[in-house]
XYZ file of C-alpha atoms in Angstrom:
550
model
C 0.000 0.000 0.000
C 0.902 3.402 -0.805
C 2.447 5.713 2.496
C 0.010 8.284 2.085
C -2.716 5.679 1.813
C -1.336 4.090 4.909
C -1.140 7.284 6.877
C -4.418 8.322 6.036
C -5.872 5.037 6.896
C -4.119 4.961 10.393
C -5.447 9.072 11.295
C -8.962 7.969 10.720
C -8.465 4.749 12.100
C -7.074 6.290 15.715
C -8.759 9.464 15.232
C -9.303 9.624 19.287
C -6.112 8.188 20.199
C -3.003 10.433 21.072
C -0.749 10.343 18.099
C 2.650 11.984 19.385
C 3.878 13.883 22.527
C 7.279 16.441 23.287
C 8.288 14.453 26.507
C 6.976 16.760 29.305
C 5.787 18.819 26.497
C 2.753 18.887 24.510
C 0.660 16.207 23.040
C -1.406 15.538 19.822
C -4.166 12.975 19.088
C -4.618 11.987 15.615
C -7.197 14.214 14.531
C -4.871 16.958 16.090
C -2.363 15.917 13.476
C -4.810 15.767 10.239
C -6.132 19.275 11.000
C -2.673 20.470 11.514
C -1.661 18.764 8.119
C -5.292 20.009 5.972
C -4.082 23.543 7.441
C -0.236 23.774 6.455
C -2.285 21.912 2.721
C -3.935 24.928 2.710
C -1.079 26.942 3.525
C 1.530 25.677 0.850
C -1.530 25.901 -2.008
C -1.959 29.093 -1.336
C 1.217 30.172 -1.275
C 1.932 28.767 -4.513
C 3.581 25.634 -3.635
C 3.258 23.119 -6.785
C 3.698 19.380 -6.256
C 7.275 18.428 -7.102
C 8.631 21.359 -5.065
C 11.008 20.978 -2.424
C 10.974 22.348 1.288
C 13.117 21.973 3.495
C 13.134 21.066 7.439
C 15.667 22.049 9.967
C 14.861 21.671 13.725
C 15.143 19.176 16.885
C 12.923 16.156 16.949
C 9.213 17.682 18.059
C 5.815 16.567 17.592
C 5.381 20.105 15.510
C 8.454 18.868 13.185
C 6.578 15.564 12.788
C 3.626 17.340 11.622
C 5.150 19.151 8.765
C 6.676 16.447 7.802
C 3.661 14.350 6.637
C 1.882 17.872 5.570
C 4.906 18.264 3.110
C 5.052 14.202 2.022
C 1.108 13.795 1.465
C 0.439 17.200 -0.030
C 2.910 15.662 -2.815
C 5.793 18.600 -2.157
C 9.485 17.253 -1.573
C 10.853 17.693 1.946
C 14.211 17.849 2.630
C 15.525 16.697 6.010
C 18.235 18.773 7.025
C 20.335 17.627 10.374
C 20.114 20.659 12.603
C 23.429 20.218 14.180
C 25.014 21.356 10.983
C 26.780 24.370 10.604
C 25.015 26.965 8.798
C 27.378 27.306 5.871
C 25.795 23.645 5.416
C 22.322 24.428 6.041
C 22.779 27.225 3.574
C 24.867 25.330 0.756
C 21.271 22.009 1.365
C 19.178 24.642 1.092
C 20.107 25.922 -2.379
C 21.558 22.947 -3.906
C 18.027 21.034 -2.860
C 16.447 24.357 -4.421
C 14.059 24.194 -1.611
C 11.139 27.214 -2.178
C 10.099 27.004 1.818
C 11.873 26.775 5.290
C 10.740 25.040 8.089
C 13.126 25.835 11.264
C 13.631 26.496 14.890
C 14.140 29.884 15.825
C 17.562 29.541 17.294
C 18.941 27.695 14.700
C 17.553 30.939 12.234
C 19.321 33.093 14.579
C 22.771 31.753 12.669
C 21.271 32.025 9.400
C 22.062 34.500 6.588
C 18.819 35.051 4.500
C 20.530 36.616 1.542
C 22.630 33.150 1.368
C 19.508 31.664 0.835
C 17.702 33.685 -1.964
C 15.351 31.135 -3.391
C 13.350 30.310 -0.789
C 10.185 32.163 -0.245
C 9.877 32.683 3.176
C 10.961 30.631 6.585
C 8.345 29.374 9.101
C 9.041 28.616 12.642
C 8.620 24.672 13.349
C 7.307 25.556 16.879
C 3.950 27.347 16.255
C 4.039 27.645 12.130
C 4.400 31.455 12.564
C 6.705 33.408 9.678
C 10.310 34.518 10.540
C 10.480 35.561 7.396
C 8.925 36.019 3.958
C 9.940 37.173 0.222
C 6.071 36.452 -0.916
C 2.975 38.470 -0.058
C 0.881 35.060 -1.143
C 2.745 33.747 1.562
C 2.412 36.245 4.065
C -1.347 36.686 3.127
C -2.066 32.903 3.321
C -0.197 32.847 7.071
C -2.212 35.669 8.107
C -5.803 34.137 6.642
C -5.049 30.629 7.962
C -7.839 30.278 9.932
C -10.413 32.162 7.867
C -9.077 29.835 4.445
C -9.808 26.620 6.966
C -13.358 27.734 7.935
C -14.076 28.418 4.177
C -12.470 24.624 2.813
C -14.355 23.094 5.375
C -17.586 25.236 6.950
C -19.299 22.512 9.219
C -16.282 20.995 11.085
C -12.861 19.368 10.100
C -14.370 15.538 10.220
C -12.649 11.983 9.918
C -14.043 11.938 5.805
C -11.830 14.868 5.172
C -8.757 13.064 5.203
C -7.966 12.015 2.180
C -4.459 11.638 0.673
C -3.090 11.547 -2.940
C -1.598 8.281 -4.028
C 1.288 10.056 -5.941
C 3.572 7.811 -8.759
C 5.779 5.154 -6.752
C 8.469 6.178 -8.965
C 8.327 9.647 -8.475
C 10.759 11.742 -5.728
C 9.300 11.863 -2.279
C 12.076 12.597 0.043
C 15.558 14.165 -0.300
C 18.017 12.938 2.231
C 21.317 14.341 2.186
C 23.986 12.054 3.591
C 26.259 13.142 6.007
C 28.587 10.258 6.320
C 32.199 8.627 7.386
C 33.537 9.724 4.111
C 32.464 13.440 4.461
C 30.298 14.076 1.123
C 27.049 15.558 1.839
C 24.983 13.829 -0.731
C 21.087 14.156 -2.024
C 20.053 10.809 -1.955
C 16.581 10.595 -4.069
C 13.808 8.481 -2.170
C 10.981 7.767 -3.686
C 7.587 6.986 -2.176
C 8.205 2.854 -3.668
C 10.888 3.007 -1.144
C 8.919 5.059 1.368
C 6.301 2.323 1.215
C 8.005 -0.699 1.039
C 9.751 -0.118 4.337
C 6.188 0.850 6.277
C 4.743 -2.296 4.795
C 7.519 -4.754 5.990
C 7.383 -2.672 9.147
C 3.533 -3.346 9.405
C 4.008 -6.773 8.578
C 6.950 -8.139 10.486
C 6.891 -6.324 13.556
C 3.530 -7.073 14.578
C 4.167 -7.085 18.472
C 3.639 -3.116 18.375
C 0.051 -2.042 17.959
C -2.436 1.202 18.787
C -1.781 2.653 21.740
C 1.908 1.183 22.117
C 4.148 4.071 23.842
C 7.291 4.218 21.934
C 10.432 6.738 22.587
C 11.959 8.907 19.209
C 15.470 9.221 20.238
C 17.479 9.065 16.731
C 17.501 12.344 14.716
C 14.403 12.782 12.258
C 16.811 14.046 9.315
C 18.164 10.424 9.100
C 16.224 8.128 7.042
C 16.246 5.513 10.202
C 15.097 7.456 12.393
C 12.315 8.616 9.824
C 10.851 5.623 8.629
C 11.294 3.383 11.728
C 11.166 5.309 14.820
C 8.989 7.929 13.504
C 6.534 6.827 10.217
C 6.098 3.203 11.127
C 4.809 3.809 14.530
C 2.200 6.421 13.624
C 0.749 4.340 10.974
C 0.618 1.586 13.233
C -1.298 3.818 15.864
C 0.875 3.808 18.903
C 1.978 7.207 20.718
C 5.749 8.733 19.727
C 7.231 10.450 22.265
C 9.963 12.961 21.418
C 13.140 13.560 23.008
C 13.015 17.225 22.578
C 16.739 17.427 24.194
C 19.965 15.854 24.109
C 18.984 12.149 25.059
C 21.702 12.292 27.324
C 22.022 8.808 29.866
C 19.439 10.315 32.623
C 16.715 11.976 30.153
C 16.876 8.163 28.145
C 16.269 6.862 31.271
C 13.650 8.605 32.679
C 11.867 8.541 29.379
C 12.303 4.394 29.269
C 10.247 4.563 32.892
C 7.764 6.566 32.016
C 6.653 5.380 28.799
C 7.539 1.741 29.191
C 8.168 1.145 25.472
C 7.757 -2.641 23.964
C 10.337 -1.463 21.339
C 13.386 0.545 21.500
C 15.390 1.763 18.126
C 18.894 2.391 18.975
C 22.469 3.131 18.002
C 25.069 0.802 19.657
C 26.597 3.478 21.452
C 23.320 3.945 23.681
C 22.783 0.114 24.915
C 26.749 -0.043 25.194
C 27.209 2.963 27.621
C 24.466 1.664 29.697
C 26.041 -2.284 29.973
C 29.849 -1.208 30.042
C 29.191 1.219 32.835
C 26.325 -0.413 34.687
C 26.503 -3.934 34.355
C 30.187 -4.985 33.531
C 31.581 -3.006 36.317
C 29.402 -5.156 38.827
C 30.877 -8.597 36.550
C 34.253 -8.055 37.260
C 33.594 -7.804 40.898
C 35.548 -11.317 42.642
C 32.286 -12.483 44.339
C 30.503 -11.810 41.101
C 33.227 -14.071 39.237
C 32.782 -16.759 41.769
C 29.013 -17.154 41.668
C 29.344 -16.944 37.887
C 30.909 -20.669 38.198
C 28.670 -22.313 40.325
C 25.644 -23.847 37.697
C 23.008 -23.501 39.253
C 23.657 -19.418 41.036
C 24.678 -18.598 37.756
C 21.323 -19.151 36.193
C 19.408 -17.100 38.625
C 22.098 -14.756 38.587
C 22.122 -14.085 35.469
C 18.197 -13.735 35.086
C 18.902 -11.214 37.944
C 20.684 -9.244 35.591
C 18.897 -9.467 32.771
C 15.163 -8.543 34.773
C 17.162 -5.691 36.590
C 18.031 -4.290 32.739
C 14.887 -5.215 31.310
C 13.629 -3.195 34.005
C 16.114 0.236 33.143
C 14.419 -0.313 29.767
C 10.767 0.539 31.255
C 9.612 -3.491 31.946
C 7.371 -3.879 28.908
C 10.451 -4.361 26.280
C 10.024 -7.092 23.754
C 12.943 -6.428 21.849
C 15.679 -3.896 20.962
C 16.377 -3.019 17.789
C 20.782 -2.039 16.946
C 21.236 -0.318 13.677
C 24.102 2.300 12.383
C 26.764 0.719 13.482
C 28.402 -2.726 14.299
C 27.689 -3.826 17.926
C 30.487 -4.668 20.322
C 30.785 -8.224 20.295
C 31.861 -8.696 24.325
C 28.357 -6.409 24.524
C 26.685 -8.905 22.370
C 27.979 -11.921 23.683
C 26.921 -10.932 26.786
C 23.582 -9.793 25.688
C 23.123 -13.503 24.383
C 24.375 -15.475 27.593
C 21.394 -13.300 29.234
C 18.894 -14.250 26.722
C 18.228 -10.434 25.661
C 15.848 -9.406 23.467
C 17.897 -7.421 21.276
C 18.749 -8.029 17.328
C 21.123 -6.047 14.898
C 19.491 -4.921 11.481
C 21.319 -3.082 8.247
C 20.242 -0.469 6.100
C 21.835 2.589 4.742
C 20.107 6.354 3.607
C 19.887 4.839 -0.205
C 17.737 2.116 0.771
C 15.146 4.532 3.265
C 17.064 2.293 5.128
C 15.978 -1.570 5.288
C 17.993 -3.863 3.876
C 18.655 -6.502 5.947
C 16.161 -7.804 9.664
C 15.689 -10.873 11.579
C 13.410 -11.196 14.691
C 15.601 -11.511 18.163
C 14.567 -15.094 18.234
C 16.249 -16.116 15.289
C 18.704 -13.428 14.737
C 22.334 -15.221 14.727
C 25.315 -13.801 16.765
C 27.419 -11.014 14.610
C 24.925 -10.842 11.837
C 22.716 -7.994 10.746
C 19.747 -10.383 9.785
C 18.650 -11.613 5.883
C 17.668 -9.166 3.451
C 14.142 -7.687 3.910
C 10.879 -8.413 1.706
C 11.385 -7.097 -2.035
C 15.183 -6.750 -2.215
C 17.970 -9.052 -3.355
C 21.364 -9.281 -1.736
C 24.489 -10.516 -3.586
C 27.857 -10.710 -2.056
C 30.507 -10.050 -4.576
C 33.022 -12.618 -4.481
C 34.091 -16.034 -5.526
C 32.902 -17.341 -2.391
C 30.234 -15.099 -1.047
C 30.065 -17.453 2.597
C 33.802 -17.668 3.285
C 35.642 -14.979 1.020
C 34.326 -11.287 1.848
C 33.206 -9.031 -0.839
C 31.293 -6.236 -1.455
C 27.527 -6.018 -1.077
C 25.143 -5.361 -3.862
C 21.240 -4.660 -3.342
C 18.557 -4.386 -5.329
C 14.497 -3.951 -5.106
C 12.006 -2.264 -3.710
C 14.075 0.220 -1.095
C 16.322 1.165 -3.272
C 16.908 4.967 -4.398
C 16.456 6.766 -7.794
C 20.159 8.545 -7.815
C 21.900 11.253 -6.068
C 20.264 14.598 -6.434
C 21.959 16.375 -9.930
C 24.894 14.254 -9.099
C 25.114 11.982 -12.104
C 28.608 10.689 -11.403
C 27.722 9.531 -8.200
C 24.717 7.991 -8.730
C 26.266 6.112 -12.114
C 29.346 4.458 -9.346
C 26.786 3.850 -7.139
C 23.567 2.321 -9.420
C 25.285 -0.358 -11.894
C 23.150 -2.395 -14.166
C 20.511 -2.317 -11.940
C 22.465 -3.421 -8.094
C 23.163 -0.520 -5.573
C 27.019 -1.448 -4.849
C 26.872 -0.730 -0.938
C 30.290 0.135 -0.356
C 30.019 -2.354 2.356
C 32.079 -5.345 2.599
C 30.461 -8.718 4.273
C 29.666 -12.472 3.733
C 26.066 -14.057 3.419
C 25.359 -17.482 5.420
C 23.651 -20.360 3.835
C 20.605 -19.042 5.507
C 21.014 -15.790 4.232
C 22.082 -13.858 6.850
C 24.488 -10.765 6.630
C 27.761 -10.407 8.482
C 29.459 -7.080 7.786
C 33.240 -6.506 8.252
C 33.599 -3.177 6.803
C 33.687 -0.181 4.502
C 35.510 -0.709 1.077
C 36.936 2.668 1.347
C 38.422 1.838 4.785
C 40.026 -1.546 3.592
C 43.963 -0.903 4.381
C 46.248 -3.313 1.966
C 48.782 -5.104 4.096
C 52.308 -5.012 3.170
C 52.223 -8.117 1.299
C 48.692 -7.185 -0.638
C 46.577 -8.564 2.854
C 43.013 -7.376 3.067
C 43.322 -5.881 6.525
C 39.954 -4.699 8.029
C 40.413 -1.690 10.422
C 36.931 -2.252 12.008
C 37.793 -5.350 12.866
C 41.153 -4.560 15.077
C 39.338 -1.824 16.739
C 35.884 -4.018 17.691
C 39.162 -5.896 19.477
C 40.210 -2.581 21.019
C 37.545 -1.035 22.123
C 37.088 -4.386 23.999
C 40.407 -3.835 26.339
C 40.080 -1.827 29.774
C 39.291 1.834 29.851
C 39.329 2.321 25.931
C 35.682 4.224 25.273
C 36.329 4.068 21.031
C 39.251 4.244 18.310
C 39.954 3.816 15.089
C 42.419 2.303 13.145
C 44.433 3.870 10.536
C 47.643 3.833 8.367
C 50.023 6.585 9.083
C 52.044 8.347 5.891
C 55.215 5.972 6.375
C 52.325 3.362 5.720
C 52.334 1.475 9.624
C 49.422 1.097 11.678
C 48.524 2.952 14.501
C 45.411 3.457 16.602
C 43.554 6.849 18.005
C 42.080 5.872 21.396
C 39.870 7.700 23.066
C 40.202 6.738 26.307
C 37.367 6.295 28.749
C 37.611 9.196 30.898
C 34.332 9.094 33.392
C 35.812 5.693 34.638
C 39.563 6.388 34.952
C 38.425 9.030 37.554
C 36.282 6.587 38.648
C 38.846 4.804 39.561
C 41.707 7.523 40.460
C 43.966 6.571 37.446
C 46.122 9.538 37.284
C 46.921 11.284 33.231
C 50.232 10.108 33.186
C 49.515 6.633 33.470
C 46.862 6.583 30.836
C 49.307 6.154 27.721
C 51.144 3.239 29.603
C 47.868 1.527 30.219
C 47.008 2.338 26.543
C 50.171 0.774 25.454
C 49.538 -2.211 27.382
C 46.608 -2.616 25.946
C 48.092 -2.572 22.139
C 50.810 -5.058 23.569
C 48.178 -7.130 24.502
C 45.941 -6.995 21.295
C 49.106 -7.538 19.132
C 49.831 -11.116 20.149
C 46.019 -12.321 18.983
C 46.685 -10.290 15.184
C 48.899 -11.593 12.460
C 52.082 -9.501 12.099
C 50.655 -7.675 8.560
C 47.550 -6.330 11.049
C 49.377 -5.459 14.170
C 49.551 -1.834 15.014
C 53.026 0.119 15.320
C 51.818 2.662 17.568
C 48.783 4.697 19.635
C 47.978 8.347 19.923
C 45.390 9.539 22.233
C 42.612 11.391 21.697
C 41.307 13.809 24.486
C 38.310 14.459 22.876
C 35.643 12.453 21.683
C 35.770 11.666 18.015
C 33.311 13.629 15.587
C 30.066 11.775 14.288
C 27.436 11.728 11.996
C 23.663 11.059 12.605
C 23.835 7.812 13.189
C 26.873 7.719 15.374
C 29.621 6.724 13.288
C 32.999 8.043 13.421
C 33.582 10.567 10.933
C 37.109 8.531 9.921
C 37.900 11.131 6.666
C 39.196 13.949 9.491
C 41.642 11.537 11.153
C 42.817 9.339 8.266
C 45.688 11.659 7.220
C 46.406 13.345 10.183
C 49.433 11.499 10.957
C-alpha cells in the first residue's frame, strides 16, 4: 500500500487516540495531526507551492516537526531533512543545492542564518507554532495571516474523519531528499521515492507485529536520518501507537527517565546507547571477585544471570520485547553478553539509499554477529568467488532502493550499476542468508604483502580492552598502523587513574591486542585522543578527518 494511503488510513483509524507527545511537552491525538496537516495543505496551495517542489526542514525532533513532515510528504511537495546540528554554511549550501522554495526551522537555529545566502526560498516558518520569521512572498504572508479564515471556508461545518484524504502520488516519483552526512564526508542528495517510502512501512507493518495502537514508543534518533524517519517515527504512527519525542539531548538520565515513564515494547537504537548503559552499569558489577565466583557455580549462575537481565529489562521501562541495533556494528563482548542473558535485542542493516531496510531478523532467530537476511522485495548478492567464506562487497537491489543522487550523475552512475546498488560495504552471506558485515571498502587498508586488513575489525578488538571508550584504526604516511584511542575518561576518575599513566595503560593494551593479530595487522603505535571523536547522525565516526592526520 501506498504511504500516504497508509497514513491516512491509520489518522482515521485512531482518530481519538493520542498520536505523538514532546516528553513533558505537549501532546497531539490523531485528529490533532490531520487538521494540523489540511491547514499547512492549505497553507503551501496558497502560497503557490506546486507538487514536485522541495521544502526543506531544519529543527530538533518535536511533535510540531513531525507534523510538517507528513503535511509536506502527502500534499505531494518534496521535503528535505536537514540535520540541525550542521553548521550553517551547510544548512545554507542544502538549502540551495536542494532548491528548496520554503523553510521550516527552529528559531535559534535561524538566529545563525544569513537570508541573503539563501535567496530562493520564499519565506521561513518557525517549526514551533508555524508562525513566519520571514517572507519574500505576499501570497505567503497573506495565506499565514488568513489561515484560519481559508480553513473555515475549505471546510464550513467541522474538520471531520471523511476529510482526510491523501493523494496516491507515482511510486516512482521523488518523495524525500536525504542528504547524507557520512564517514567519508560528502554531503549527498540521496533521491527516495515513495516505492521506497512504502516498502519499508509495509515490511514494518508486517513483520513487527508485536507493536500495535496505543503502544508508547520513545523517538530518540535524529528525524533528518532516514532511520530514524521511517522506523522510529513513520512506522509507529501508521501503526497507531503514541511517539514520544526527546526534545533534548537524550543524554544517559533523560533516556532513562523517558524508558520509565513510557515503558516502550520497542526501543530503536544506536550501539553506542545500549553499550554505555552495559559497560558502565553492568560490567563493572561482573568483574567484581564475588561476582566471578558465583558466575561458576551452575546452578547461582542461572538465577544470577536472570537477575541481571530482569534488573536491565527493568532500566528499559519493563514492557520491552525487543531492541532493535542499527548504524553501526555492535560490540561483540556487549553482544555476547547480551546472548548469555537471553536479551531481546537483534542487529538490522540499512543505509540512507535504501530509506534504510535492507537486511532484519526477529531476536529469536537473529544469529550472533549478523545484521539479519535481506528484507521483503530486495535481493542481496555478495561479490566474491565465495560469497560465505571470502568477503566481498555487497550489492542490493528492489524495492528500497533509491532513484540517484540529487543532480549528481557521477555519483549515482558508481553507485547504481546495471541495476544493483554497490553498498560500499564489505560482508559475507550465510547459507541461511544472513548478513555479516566486516567493513567499509573505502576503509580496507592493503597489508604489506597485498593482505586485506579490516580496520573495524582490530578496533571491535580494542575497544574491547580496559578503559578504551572508542578508536579507530588507521595507516600513518610511512604506511604502519597505529590506533587513536579515546580513552574512557568518566571511569579512569572513577577509579583515580592519574593522566600520566593513561598512555602506559594504553600501550599495554596494544601489547596485549598484538599477540592475537597476524604480524601484517598489528599496530606500530597509539595516539590519544582527548576528545571524543566527531560523528554523523547515526553515530559513526567521521574517519575522513583523522585518516591523514598522521
Amino acid at each position: 500500500m501506498h504511504i500516504n494511503k497508509i497514513l491516512e488510513k491509520s489518522i482515521r483509524k485512531n482518530w481519538e487516540e493520542l498520536a505523538m507527545s514532546d516528553f513533558n511537552g505537549i501532546s497531539l491525538q490523531y485528529r490533532d495531526v490531520a487538521r494540523k496537516v489540511a491547514k499547512l495543505h492549505l497553507l503551501f496551495e496558497n502560497s503557490g507551492i506546486a507538487k514536485g517542489d522541495k521544502i526543506a526542514l531544519c529543527g530538533k525532533n518535536s511533535t510540531q516537526w513531525a507534523v510538517a513532515f507528513i503535511a509536506i510528504l502527502t500534499y505531494g511537495a518534496v521535503p528535505v531533512p536537514v540535520l540541525h546540528e550542521f553548521k550553517p554554511d551547510n544548512i545554507h549550501h542544502i538549502i540551495n543545492h536542494s532548491e528548496s522554495k520554503l523553510l521550516f526551522v527552529d528559531a535559534t537555529i535561524w538566529e545563525n542564518l544569513e537570508i541573503e545566502k539563501i535567496p530562493n526560498i520564499c519565506g521561513a516558518i518557525r517549526i514551533a507554532d508555524y508562525s513566519l520569521l520571514a517572507s519574500r512572498s505576499d501570497n505567503l504572508t497573506n495565506a499565514r495571516k488568513t489561515l484560519n479564515a481559508l480553513f473555515g471556508q475549505r471546510y464550513p461545518e467541522r474538520f471531520t474523519v471523511d476529510d482526510v484524504v491523501y493523494e496516491e502520488f507515482d511510486p516512482e516519483s521523488l518523495a524525500v531528499i536525504n542528504y547524507t552526512s557520512g564517514s567519508t564526508g560528502f554531503s549527498k542528495g540521496v533521491m527516495v521515492p515513495y516505492r521506497a517510502i512504502s516498502s519499508n512501512i509495509n515490511f514494518a507493518l508486517e513483520k513487527l507485529k508485536f507493536l500495535g495502537p496505543g503502544d508508547g514508543l520513545i523517538c530518540m534518533l535524529p528525524l533528518a536520518h532516514m532511520y530514524g524517519l521511517s522506523i522510529e517515527m513513520l512506522h509507529p504512527i501508521v501503526k497507531g501507537c503514541h511517539i514520544h519525542f526527546l526534545t533534548r539531548v537524550p543524554s544517559p538520565k533523560v533516556i532513562i527517565d523517558a524508558f520509565a515513564q513510557v515503558r516502550p515494547r520497542l526501543i530503536i537504537a544506536v550501539p553506542l546507547i545500549l553499550e554505555k548503559i552495559i559497560k558502565t552499569k553492568v560490567f563493572p558489577l561482573l568483574e567484581k571477585p564475588y561476582m566471578k565466583l558465583l558466575l561458576t557455580v551452575p546452578f547461582v549462575n542461572d538465577r544470577l544471570l536472570l537477575k541481571i537481565k530482569e534488573k536491565l529489562n527493568e532500566t528499559f521501562g519493563g514492557q520491552l520485547y525487543e531492541m532493535i541495533i542499527g548504524g553501526a556494528a555492535l560490540n561483540k563482548d556487549v553482544e555476547k553478553f547480551l546472548r548469555k542473558i537471553n536479551f531481546p535485542y537483534t542487529v538490522g542493516y540499512g543505509m540512507t539509499e535504501c530509506a534504510p531496510l535492507i537486511s532484519y531478523a526477529g531476536h529469536e532467530e537473529n544469529k550472533v554477529g549478523s545484521c539479519g537476511r535481506v528484507v521483503d522485495g530486495m535481493e542481496a548478492v555478495v561479490d566474491s568467488p565465495d560469497p560465505e567464506n571470502v568477503v566481498g562487497e555487497l550489492k542490493v537491489r528492489g524495492k528500497n532502493v533509491m532513484l540517484g543522487y540529487y543532480k549528481n550523475p557521477e555519483a549515482t552512475a558508481e553507485a547504481l550499476r546495471s541495476g544493483w546498488l554497490y553498498t560500499g560495504d564489505l560482508c559475507t552471506i550465510d547459507r541461511d542468508g544472513f548478513i555479516y558485515i566486516k567493513g567499509r571498502n573505502k576503509n580496507l587498508i592493503l597489508g604489506p604483502s597485498g593482505q586485506n586488513i579490516y580496520p573495524e575489525e582490530i578496533e571491535q578488538k580494542l575497544n574491547n580492552m580496559p578503559y578504551v571508550c572508542e578508536s579507530i584504526v588507521i595507516e600513518n604516511a610511512k604506511g604502519k598502523l597505529i590506533a587513536l584511542i579515546y580513552p574512557d575518561f568518566e571511569n579512569l576518575e572513577r577509579q583515580h587513574i592519574a593522566d600520566n599513566d593513561i598512555l602506559k595503560l594504553m600501550k599495554d593494551n596494544v601489547a596485549h591486542l598484538n599477540k592475537d593479530l597476524p604480524a601484517y595487522s598489528q599496530l606500530s603505535d597509539i595516539k590519544i585522543q582527548t576528545e571524543e571523536f566527531e560523528k554523523t547522525p547515526k553515530r559513526s565516526i567521521k574517519r575522513f578527518l583523522y585518516q591523514h592526520k598522521y
